[in-house]
CSV table of C-alpha atoms in Angstrom, one decimal:
chain,number,residue,atom,x,y,z
A,6,MET,CA,188.1,69.7,240.8
A,7,VAL,CA,184.5,69.0,241.8
A,8,THR,CA,183.4,68.6,245.4
A,9,GLY,CA,180.8,66.1,246.7
A,10,ASP,CA,178.0,68.5,246.3
A,11,ALA,CA,179.0,69.3,242.6
A,12,THR,CA,180.2,72.8,243.5
A,13,PRO,CA,183.5,73.5,241.6
A,14,LEU,CA,186.5,74.1,243.7
A,15,PHE,CA,189.2,76.5,242.5
A,16,SER,CA,192.5,77.6,243.7
A,17,VAL,CA,192.6,81.4,244.3
A,18,SER,CA,194.7,82.0,241.2
A,19,ASP,CA,192.4,79.8,239.1
A,20,PHE,CA,189.3,81.7,240.4
A,21,VAL,CA,190.8,85.1,239.6
A,22,GLY,CA,191.6,83.8,236.1
A,23,LEU,CA,188.1,82.5,235.6
A,24,VAL,CA,186.5,85.7,236.8
A,25,ASN,CA,188.6,87.8,234.5
A,26,GLN,CA,187.8,85.5,231.6
A,27,ALA,CA,184.1,85.6,232.4
A,28,MET,CA,184.1,89.5,232.7
A,29,GLU,CA,186.0,89.8,229.5
A,30,TYR,CA,183.6,87.6,227.7
A,31,ALA,CA,180.6,89.3,229.3
A,32,PHE,CA,181.6,93.0,228.8
A,33,GLY,CA,184.8,93.6,226.8
A,34,SER,CA,184.8,97.2,227.9
A,35,VAL,CA,182.3,99.1,230.0
A,36,LEU,CA,181.3,102.7,230.2
A,37,ILE,CA,180.6,104.0,233.7
A,38,ARG,CA,179.4,107.4,234.8
A,39,GLY,CA,179.8,108.6,238.4
A,40,GLU,CA,181.3,111.2,240.7
A,41,LEU,CA,185.0,111.3,241.2
A,42,ALA,CA,186.4,110.4,244.6
A,43,ASN,CA,189.8,109.7,246.1
A,44,PHE,CA,191.6,110.8,243.0
A,45,ARG,CA,195.4,110.6,243.2
A,46,ILE,CA,198.4,110.3,241.0
A,47,SER,CA,201.4,108.1,242.0
A,48,LYS,CA,204.9,108.6,240.8
A,49,ASN,CA,203.7,111.1,238.1
A,50,ARG,CA,202.5,108.1,236.2
A,51,TRP,CA,199.8,105.9,237.8
A,52,VAL,CA,196.3,107.2,238.5
A,53,TYR,CA,194.0,105.8,241.1
A,54,PHE,CA,190.4,106.9,241.8
A,55,ASP,CA,186.9,105.8,242.6
A,56,LEU,CA,183.6,106.6,240.8
A,57,LYS,CA,180.6,106.6,243.1
A,58,ASP,CA,176.9,107.3,243.2
A,59,GLU,CA,174.5,107.4,246.1
A,60,SER,CA,174.8,103.6,246.9
A,61,ALA,CA,178.0,102.3,245.3
A,62,SER,CA,181.6,103.0,244.6
A,63,VAL,CA,184.0,101.3,242.1
A,64,ARG,CA,187.8,101.5,242.0
A,65,PHE,CA,189.7,102.5,238.8
A,66,PHE,CA,193.3,102.3,237.7
A,67,GLY,CA,195.0,104.1,234.8
A,68,THR,CA,197.9,106.1,233.6
A,69,VAL,CA,198.3,109.9,233.3
A,70,TYR,CA,198.1,109.5,229.6
A,71,ASN,CA,194.4,108.6,230.0
A,72,LEU,CA,193.7,111.9,231.8
A,73,PRO,CA,191.8,114.6,229.8
A,74,GLY,CA,193.5,117.1,232.1
A,75,PRO,CA,193.7,117.9,235.8
A,76,LEU,CA,190.7,116.5,237.8
A,77,ASP,CA,189.2,117.2,241.2
A,78,ASP,CA,187.1,115.0,243.5
A,79,GLY,CA,183.4,115.8,243.0
A,80,MET,CA,183.5,116.1,239.2
A,81,VAL,CA,181.3,113.9,237.2
A,82,LEU,CA,183.2,111.6,234.8
A,83,GLU,CA,182.4,109.1,232.2
A,84,VAL,CA,185.1,106.4,232.1
A,85,ARG,CA,185.6,103.6,229.6
A,86,GLY,CA,187.6,100.6,230.8
A,87,THR,CA,187.9,97.0,231.3
A,88,PRO,CA,186.9,95.4,234.6
A,89,ARG,CA,189.5,93.2,236.1
A,90,LEU,CA,190.1,91.2,239.3
A,91,HIS,CA,193.7,91.8,240.3
A,92,PRO,CA,195.4,88.8,242.1
A,93,GLN,CA,196.5,91.0,245.0
A,94,PHE,CA,194.6,94.2,245.0
A,95,GLY,CA,191.1,93.0,244.2
A,96,PHE,CA,188.5,94.4,241.8
A,97,SER,CA,189.1,97.6,239.7
A,98,VAL,CA,188.4,98.9,236.2
A,99,THR,CA,191.5,99.5,234.0
A,100,VAL,CA,190.9,102.9,232.3
A,101,GLN,CA,190.9,103.2,228.5
A,102,SER,CA,189.5,106.7,228.3
A,103,MET,CA,187.8,109.2,230.5
A,104,ARG,CA,186.1,112.6,230.2
A,105,PRO,CA,184.2,114.9,232.4
A,106,VAL,CA,180.4,115.1,231.7
A,107,GLY,CA,177.9,117.7,232.6
A,108,GLU,CA,178.4,121.4,232.0
A,109,GLY,CA,179.7,122.1,235.5
A,110,SER,CA,182.3,119.3,235.4
A,111,ILE,CA,183.4,120.1,231.9
A,112,ARG,CA,183.9,123.8,232.8
A,113,GLN,CA,185.7,122.9,236.0
A,114,ALA,CA,188.0,120.6,234.2
A,115,ALA,CA,188.7,123.2,231.6
A,116,GLU,CA,189.4,125.8,234.3
A,117,LEU,CA,191.8,123.6,236.1
A,118,LEU,CA,193.6,122.7,232.8
A,119,GLN,CA,193.7,126.3,231.8
A,120,ALA,CA,195.4,127.3,235.1
A,121,LYS,CA,197.9,124.5,234.8
A,122,LEU,CA,198.9,125.2,231.2
A,123,ALA,CA,198.9,128.9,231.7
A,124,ALA,CA,201.4,128.4,234.5
A,125,GLU,CA,203.6,126.5,232.1
A,126,GLY,CA,203.4,129.4,229.7
A,127,LEU,CA,201.5,127.6,226.9
A,128,PHE,CA,199.2,130.5,226.2
A,129,ALA,CA,201.9,133.2,226.5
A,130,PRO,CA,201.6,135.9,223.8
A,131,GLU,CA,205.4,135.7,223.1
A,132,ARG,CA,205.0,132.1,221.8
A,133,LYS,CA,202.6,133.2,219.1
A,134,ARG,CA,204.0,133.0,215.6
A,135,PRO,CA,202.7,134.8,212.5
A,136,LEU,CA,200.9,132.8,209.9
A,137,PRO,CA,202.2,132.7,206.3
A,138,TYR,CA,200.0,135.1,204.4
A,139,PRO,CA,198.7,133.8,202.1
A,140,PRO,CA,199.9,130.1,202.6
A,141,GLN,CA,200.6,127.8,199.8
A,142,ARG,CA,200.1,124.4,201.5
A,143,VAL,CA,197.5,124.0,204.3
A,144,GLY,CA,196.9,121.1,206.7
A,145,LEU,CA,193.3,121.1,207.6
A,146,ILE,CA,192.1,119.1,210.6
A,147,THR,CA,188.4,118.6,210.8
A,148,SER,CA,185.5,116.3,210.1
A,149,SER,CA,185.1,116.3,206.3
A,150,GLU,CA,181.4,115.7,206.7
A,151,SER,CA,180.7,118.7,208.9
A,152,ALA,CA,179.0,121.9,207.9
A,153,ALA,CA,181.9,123.8,209.3
A,154,CYS,CA,184.2,122.2,206.8
A,155,ALA,CA,181.9,122.9,203.9
A,156,ASP,CA,181.6,126.6,204.9
A,157,PHE,CA,185.4,126.9,205.4
A,158,ILE,CA,186.1,125.4,201.9
A,159,LYS,CA,183.4,127.5,200.2
A,160,ILE,CA,184.8,130.7,201.7
A,161,LEU,CA,188.3,129.7,200.9
A,162,ASN,CA,187.4,128.9,197.3
A,163,ALA,CA,185.6,132.2,196.9
A,164,ARG,CA,188.5,134.2,198.3
A,165,TRP,CA,191.7,132.6,197.0
A,166,SER,CA,193.1,130.2,194.4
A,167,GLY,CA,196.0,127.6,194.0
A,168,LEU,CA,196.0,126.3,197.6
A,169,ASP,CA,197.2,122.7,198.2
A,170,ILE,CA,195.0,121.5,201.1
A,171,THR,CA,195.6,118.2,203.0
A,172,LEU,CA,192.4,117.5,204.9
A,173,ALA,CA,193.0,115.1,207.8
A,174,ASP,CA,189.5,113.8,208.3
A,175,VAL,CA,189.0,113.2,212.1
A,176,GLN,CA,186.2,112.9,214.6
A,177,VAL,CA,185.7,116.3,216.3
A,178,GLN,CA,183.6,115.0,219.2
A,179,GLY,CA,183.3,111.9,221.2
A,180,GLU,CA,185.8,109.5,222.9
A,181,ALA,CA,188.0,109.0,219.8
A,182,ALA,CA,188.3,112.6,219.0
A,183,PRO,CA,191.2,113.7,221.2
A,184,ALA,CA,193.5,110.9,220.0
A,185,GLN,CA,192.6,111.5,216.4
A,186,LEU,CA,193.2,115.3,216.7
A,187,VAL,CA,196.6,114.6,218.3
A,188,GLN,CA,197.5,112.1,215.7
A,189,ALA,CA,196.5,114.5,212.9
A,190,VAL,CA,198.6,117.3,214.2
A,191,GLN,CA,201.6,115.0,214.6
A,192,TRP,CA,201.2,113.4,211.2
A,193,LEU,CA,201.0,116.7,209.4
A,194,ASN,CA,204.0,117.9,211.4
A,195,GLN,CA,206.1,114.9,210.4
A,196,HIS,CA,205.0,115.1,206.8
A,197,ALA,CA,207.8,114.9,204.2
A,198,VAL,CA,206.5,118.2,202.7
A,199,PRO,CA,204.9,119.8,205.7
A,200,PRO,CA,202.1,122.3,205.2
A,201,ASP,CA,202.9,126.1,205.8
A,202,MET,CA,200.2,126.2,208.4
A,203,LEU,CA,197.7,123.9,210.2
A,204,VAL,CA,194.0,124.8,210.6
A,205,MET,CA,191.8,123.0,213.2
A,206,ILE,CA,188.1,123.8,212.9
A,207,ARG,CA,184.8,122.7,214.3
A,208,GLY,CA,181.4,124.1,214.2
A,209,GLY,CA,179.2,125.0,217.3
A,210,GLY,CA,177.9,122.6,219.8
A,211,SER,CA,177.3,121.9,223.5
A,212,ALA,CA,180.1,122.1,226.1
A,213,ASP,CA,180.2,118.3,225.9
A,214,ASP,CA,180.5,118.4,222.1
A,215,LEU,CA,183.4,120.7,222.1
A,216,GLN,CA,185.3,119.2,225.0
A,217,ALA,CA,187.9,117.4,222.8
A,218,PHE,CA,189.4,120.8,222.2
A,219,ASN,CA,189.9,121.2,226.0
A,220,ASN,CA,191.7,117.9,226.2
A,221,GLU,CA,195.2,118.3,227.7
A,222,GLN,CA,196.9,116.1,225.0
A,223,VAL,CA,195.1,118.0,222.2
A,224,VAL,CA,196.1,121.4,223.6
A,225,ARG,CA,199.7,120.3,224.1
A,226,ALA,CA,199.8,119.0,220.5
A,227,VAL,CA,198.6,122.3,219.2
A,228,ALA,CA,201.0,124.3,221.4
A,229,SER,CA,204.0,122.1,220.4
A,230,SER,CA,203.3,122.0,216.6
A,231,ARG,CA,206.3,123.1,214.7
A,232,ILE,CA,203.9,124.4,212.0
A,233,PRO,CA,202.0,127.6,212.9
A,234,THR,CA,198.5,126.9,213.9
A,235,LEU,CA,195.0,128.6,213.4
A,236,VAL,CA,192.2,127.2,215.5
A,237,ALA,CA,188.5,128.0,215.3
A,238,ILE,CA,186.2,126.0,217.5
A,239,GLY,CA,182.4,126.6,217.8
A,240,HIS,CA,180.6,130.0,217.7
A,241,GLU,CA,182.1,133.4,218.4
A,242,VAL,CA,181.3,133.1,222.2
A,243,ASP,CA,183.1,129.7,222.6
A,244,THR,CA,186.7,129.7,223.6
A,245,SER,CA,188.5,126.4,223.8
A,246,LEU,CA,192.0,125.8,225.3
A,247,ALA,CA,193.1,124.6,221.9
A,248,GLU,CA,192.3,128.1,220.5
A,249,LEU,CA,194.3,129.7,223.3
A,250,ALA,CA,197.3,127.5,222.6
A,251,ALA,CA,197.1,128.2,218.9
A,252,ASP,CA,199.2,130.9,217.2
A,253,VAL,CA,196.1,132.5,215.9
A,254,ARG,CA,192.5,132.0,217.0
A,255,ALA,CA,189.6,132.7,214.7
A,256,SER,CA,186.0,133.3,216.1
A,257,THR,CA,184.4,130.8,213.7
A,258,PRO,CA,185.5,128.4,210.9
A,259,SER,CA,184.3,131.0,208.4
A,260,ASN,CA,186.4,133.6,210.0
A,261,ALA,CA,189.4,131.3,209.9
A,262,ALA,CA,189.1,131.2,206.1
A,263,GLU,CA,188.9,135.0,206.1
A,264,LEU,CA,192.0,135.3,208.2
A,265,MET,CA,194.0,132.8,206.2
A,266,VAL,CA,193.9,134.4,202.8
A,267,PRO,CA,193.1,137.8,201.3
A,268,ASP,CA,190.2,138.3,199.0
A,269,LYS,CA,191.7,137.9,195.5
A,270,SER,CA,189.8,140.8,193.9
A,271,ARG,CA,191.1,143.1,196.7
A,272,GLU,CA,194.5,141.6,196.3
A,273,MET,CA,194.5,142.4,192.6
A,274,MET,CA,193.2,145.9,193.4
A,275,ALA,CA,196.2,146.4,195.7
A,276,ILE,CA,198.6,145.1,193.1
A,277,ARG,CA,197.2,147.5,190.5
A,278,LEU,CA,197.4,150.3,192.9
A,279,GLN,CA,201.0,149.5,193.7
A,280,LEU,CA,201.7,149.4,189.9
A,281,ASP,CA,200.0,152.8,189.6
A,282,GLN,CA,202.1,154.2,192.3
A,283,SER,CA,205.2,152.9,190.7
A,284,TYR,CA,204.1,154.5,187.5
A,285,GLN,CA,203.6,157.8,189.3
A,286,ASP,CA,207.1,157.4,190.7
A,287,VAL,CA,208.6,156.9,187.3
A,288,ILE,CA,206.8,160.0,185.9
A,289,ARG,CA,207.9,162.1,188.9
A,290,ARG,CA,211.5,160.9,188.5
A,291,LEU,CA,211.3,161.7,184.8
A,292,GLY,CA,210.2,165.2,185.7
A,293,GLN,CA,213.0,165.6,188.2
A,294,GLN,CA,215.5,164.3,185.8
A,295,ARG,CA,214.3,166.8,183.2
A,296,GLN,CA,214.6,169.6,185.7
A,297,GLN,CA,218.0,168.3,186.7
A,298,ASP,CA,219.0,168.2,183.0
A,299,GLY,CA,217.9,171.9,182.6
A,300,GLU,CA,219.8,172.9,185.7
A,301,ALA,CA,222.9,171.1,184.4
A,302,VAL,CA,222.7,173.0,181.1
A,303,ALA,CA,222.3,176.3,182.9
A,304,HIS,CA,225.3,175.4,185.1
A,305,ALA,CA,227.4,174.5,182.0
A,306,ALA,CA,226.4,177.8,180.3
A,307,TYR,CA,227.4,179.7,183.4
A,308,LEU,CA,230.8,177.9,183.5
A,309,VAL,CA,231.3,178.7,179.8
A,310,ASP,CA,230.4,182.3,180.4
A,311,GLN,CA,232.9,182.5,183.2
A,312,ARG,CA,235.6,181.0,181.1
A,313,LEU,CA,234.9,183.4,178.2
A,314,GLU,CA,235.0,186.4,180.5
A,315,ARG,CA,238.3,185.3,182.0
A,316,GLU,CA,239.7,184.9,178.5
A,317,ARG,CA,238.3,188.2,177.5
A,318,ARG,CA,240.1,189.9,180.4
A,319,GLU,CA,243.4,188.1,179.5
A,320,VAL,CA,243.1,189.3,175.9
A,321,GLU,CA,242.4,192.9,177.1
A,322,GLY,CA,245.5,192.7,179.3
A,323,LEU,CA,247.6,191.5,176.4
A,324,ARG,CA,246.2,194.2,174.2
A,325,GLN,CA,247.2,196.9,176.7
A,326,LEU,CA,250.6,195.3,176.9
A,327,VAL,CA,250.9,195.4,173.2
A,328,ARG,CA,249.7,198.9,173.1
A,329,ALA,CA,252.4,199.9,175.6
A,330,TYR,CA,255.0,198.7,173.0
A,331,ASP,CA,253.3,200.4,170.0
A,332,PRO,CA,255.9,202.8,168.4
A,333,PHE,CA,253.2,205.0,167.1
A,334,VAL,CA,252.3,205.7,170.7
A,335,ALA,CA,255.9,207.0,171.0
A,336,LEU,CA,255.4,209.2,167.9
A,337,GLN,CA,252.4,210.9,169.7
A,338,ARG,CA,254.8,211.8,172.4
A,339,GLY,CA,257.1,213.6,169.9
A,340,TYR,CA,259.5,210.9,168.9
A,341,ALA,CA,260.3,210.1,165.2
A,342,ILE,CA,261.2,207.1,163.3
A,343,VAL,CA,263.9,207.3,160.6
A,344,HIS,CA,264.5,205.0,157.7
A,345,ASP,CA,267.5,205.3,155.3
A,346,GLU,CA,267.4,205.3,151.5
A,347,THR,CA,267.1,201.6,151.5
A,348,GLY,CA,264.2,201.6,154.0
A,349,ARG,CA,266.1,200.2,156.8
A,350,LEU,CA,265.3,201.5,160.3
A,351,VAL,CA,268.1,203.9,161.4
A,352,ARG,CA,269.4,202.8,164.9
A,353,SER,CA,272.8,204.6,164.5
A,354,ALA,CA,274.1,208.0,163.2
A,355,SER,CA,276.7,206.1,161.3
A,356,GLN,CA,274.0,204.7,159.0
A,357,LEU,CA,273.4,208.2,157.7
A,358,ALA,CA,276.2,209.5,155.6
A,359,ALA,CA,276.1,213.2,154.6
A,360,GLY,CA,274.4,213.9,151.3
A,361,THR,CA,272.2,210.8,151.5
A,362,SER,CA,268.5,211.0,152.0
A,363,ALA,CA,266.3,209.5,154.7
A,364,VAL,CA,262.6,209.3,155.5
A,365,VAL,CA,261.5,210.8,158.9
A,366,GLN,CA,258.1,209.6,160.2
A,367,VAL,CA,256.5,211.7,162.9
A,368,GLN,CA,253.0,211.5,164.4
A,369,ASP,CA,251.0,212.9,161.6
A,370,GLY,CA,253.1,212.0,158.5
A,371,ARG,CA,256.5,211.4,156.9
A,372,ARG,CA,259.0,213.6,155.1
A,373,ARG,CA,262.1,212.9,153.0
A,374,VAL,CA,265.1,214.8,154.3
A,375,VAL,CA,268.8,215.3,153.1
A,376,VAL,CA,271.5,214.4,155.7
A,377,GLN,CA,273.8,217.3,156.2
A,378,PRO,CA,277.3,216.9,157.7
A,379,GLU,CA,277.3,217.4,161.4
A,380,ARG,CA,278.5,220.8,162.4
A,381,GLU,CA,281.7,221.1,164.2
B,19,MET,CA,209.2,118.8,179.0
B,20,ALA,CA,206.5,121.1,180.5
B,21,THR,CA,207.8,123.6,183.1
B,22,LYS,CA,206.2,123.7,186.5
B,23,SER,CA,203.8,126.6,186.7
B,24,LYS,CA,204.9,129.2,189.3
B,25,THR,CA,203.1,129.5,192.6
B,26,TYR,CA,201.5,132.7,193.7
B,27,ALA,CA,204.2,133.3,196.2
B,28,GLU,CA,206.9,133.0,193.4
B,29,LEU,CA,204.9,135.3,191.1
B,30,ARG,CA,204.3,137.8,193.9
B,31,ALA,CA,208.0,137.8,194.8
B,32,GLU,CA,208.9,138.6,191.2
B,33,PHE,CA,206.4,141.5,191.2
B,34,ASP,CA,207.6,142.8,194.5
B,35,THR,CA,211.3,142.8,193.4
B,36,LEU,CA,210.4,144.7,190.2
B,37,VAL,CA,208.4,147.3,192.3
B,38,SER,CA,211.3,147.7,194.8
B,39,GLN,CA,213.8,148.2,191.8
B,40,LEU,CA,211.4,150.7,190.4
B,41,GLN,CA,211.5,152.6,193.7
B,42,ASP,CA,215.3,152.7,193.9
B,43,PRO,CA,216.4,156.3,193.4
B,44,GLU,CA,219.4,155.1,191.5
B,45,CYS,CA,217.2,153.6,188.8
B,46,ASP,CA,217.4,155.8,185.7
B,47,VAL,CA,214.5,156.6,183.5
B,48,ASP,CA,215.4,154.1,180.7
B,49,GLN,CA,215.7,151.3,183.1
B,50,ALA,CA,212.5,152.4,185.0
B,51,ALA,CA,210.6,152.2,181.7
B,52,LYS,CA,211.8,148.5,181.1
B,53,LEU,CA,211.1,147.6,184.8
B,54,PHE,CA,207.6,149.1,184.6
B,55,GLU,CA,206.8,147.0,181.5
B,56,GLN,CA,208.0,143.9,183.3
B,57,ALA,CA,205.9,144.8,186.4
B,58,ILE,CA,202.8,145.1,184.2
B,59,LYS,CA,203.5,141.6,182.8
B,60,ALA,CA,204.0,140.3,186.4
B,61,ALA,CA,200.8,141.9,187.6
B,62,ASP,CA,199.0,140.3,184.7
B,63,ALA,CA,200.5,136.9,185.6
B,64,LEU,CA,199.3,137.3,189.1
B,65,ASP,CA,195.8,138.2,187.9
B,66,LYS,CA,195.7,135.2,185.6
B,67,HIS,CA,196.9,132.9,188.5
B,68,LEU,CA,194.2,134.1,190.8
B,69,GLN,CA,191.5,133.7,188.1
B,70,THR,CA,192.5,130.3,186.8
B,71,ALA,CA,194.2,128.3,189.6
B,72,GLU,CA,192.0,126.0,191.7
B,73,ASN,CA,192.3,124.9,195.3
B,74,ARG,CA,193.3,121.2,195.5
B,75,ILE,CA,192.1,119.1,198.4
B,76,ALA,CA,193.5,115.8,199.3
B,77,LYS,CA,191.4,114.0,202.0
B,78,VAL,CA,193.1,111.6,204.3
B,79,LYS,CA,191.0,109.5,206.7
B,80,LEU,CA,192.7,109.2,210.1
B,81,ASP,CA,192.5,105.4,210.2
B,82,THR,CA,194.1,105.2,206.8
B,83,LEU,CA,196.9,107.8,207.4
B,84,PRO,CA,199.9,107.0,205.3
B,85,ALA,CA,203.4,107.3,206.9
B,86,ALA,CA,204.5,110.9,207.3
B,87,ASP,CA,207.2,110.3,204.6
B,88,GLY,CA,204.4,109.6,202.2
B,89,LYS,CA,204.7,105.9,202.2
B,90,ALA,CA,201.5,103.9,202.7
């Protein structure tokens, strides 16, 4: 409708629709930096806050999924969103992404998130799992173009062989980084043949450059990975929350490669040493067995000796017994043995008729005698 | 048909088994000699694997991630 002075007249709804259409056409999305004020979360889901500077304030609306972590009024944020005129509640910017900016705000956000996640036990030592050593399949999450990635691969190639590495090429800084890092962790975890371990690396940078690794969603993704994780972000002095949530933290990407796999020349030296020790074991056992064999022979000889001695004693006993029955022993005591003419042993006087001869044997010889009749 | 070459972990497990058998006090000298010979071959295989195998890298761009089951 057009009024008499050519000024268009709208219904309220039409006007709201037109403004939204014009803003969408003019901006698409906007990036606004300002100080956080009136921050509140409703029903654990909806997020309301203002961004302000010295002379203006703008309202924002989003969900908890947009949050990089816990926030506090006074922090400086950079928020990407779409401006919108709500039919009932007026103008606000619907949040697409948000992040703290400036060293102070970044540090404060990280401290708040660290306290929150520590209270949930995400960094607890008892959650830490050992890494497979060495792994066979590795899921590597980093930017393939980065110097950190090149260093990592170079050291890995120098130290170890035969690894299957799936490199999830992600942005490691900037607005898209947190979502890509989370997606990479989840994708590798759901892989049909999952890697033995995940490695997330990034080289050094400013607090702003590294803040994706202090993002709540990223830290939670690392902590909830079913696959053991190794995270190395920045230089030795930098510690991100993703590193604290990882099973193992390395001080630098190069250090991560060193922790992951042994040096192959040292490994082979250790194997040869083990082989050498086994050889020494075999030699020692051979010596022991020879000694045991010698001892066994000596023992057998002892048993044989004992047996022979026992038998010798038994023979001696028998010999003495036989000696006791020896008739010649009786001859020594004065007895005599008499045989008749036919050589039969005389056991009865009736065997000796008068006039016949007999042979009488005494101790020292024998004599033939003639039998006389017995005197009355 | 070509057989799949063994991984380092598989070769290492074989070597470790042989060494533990060698260390078994029940293992007699004849058996130990055979096991030792096998352990030397296993160590040579490990050495060869480490000298010749290469690290394989498959790069996947995040915006072109295939489905987790391997399908595109």
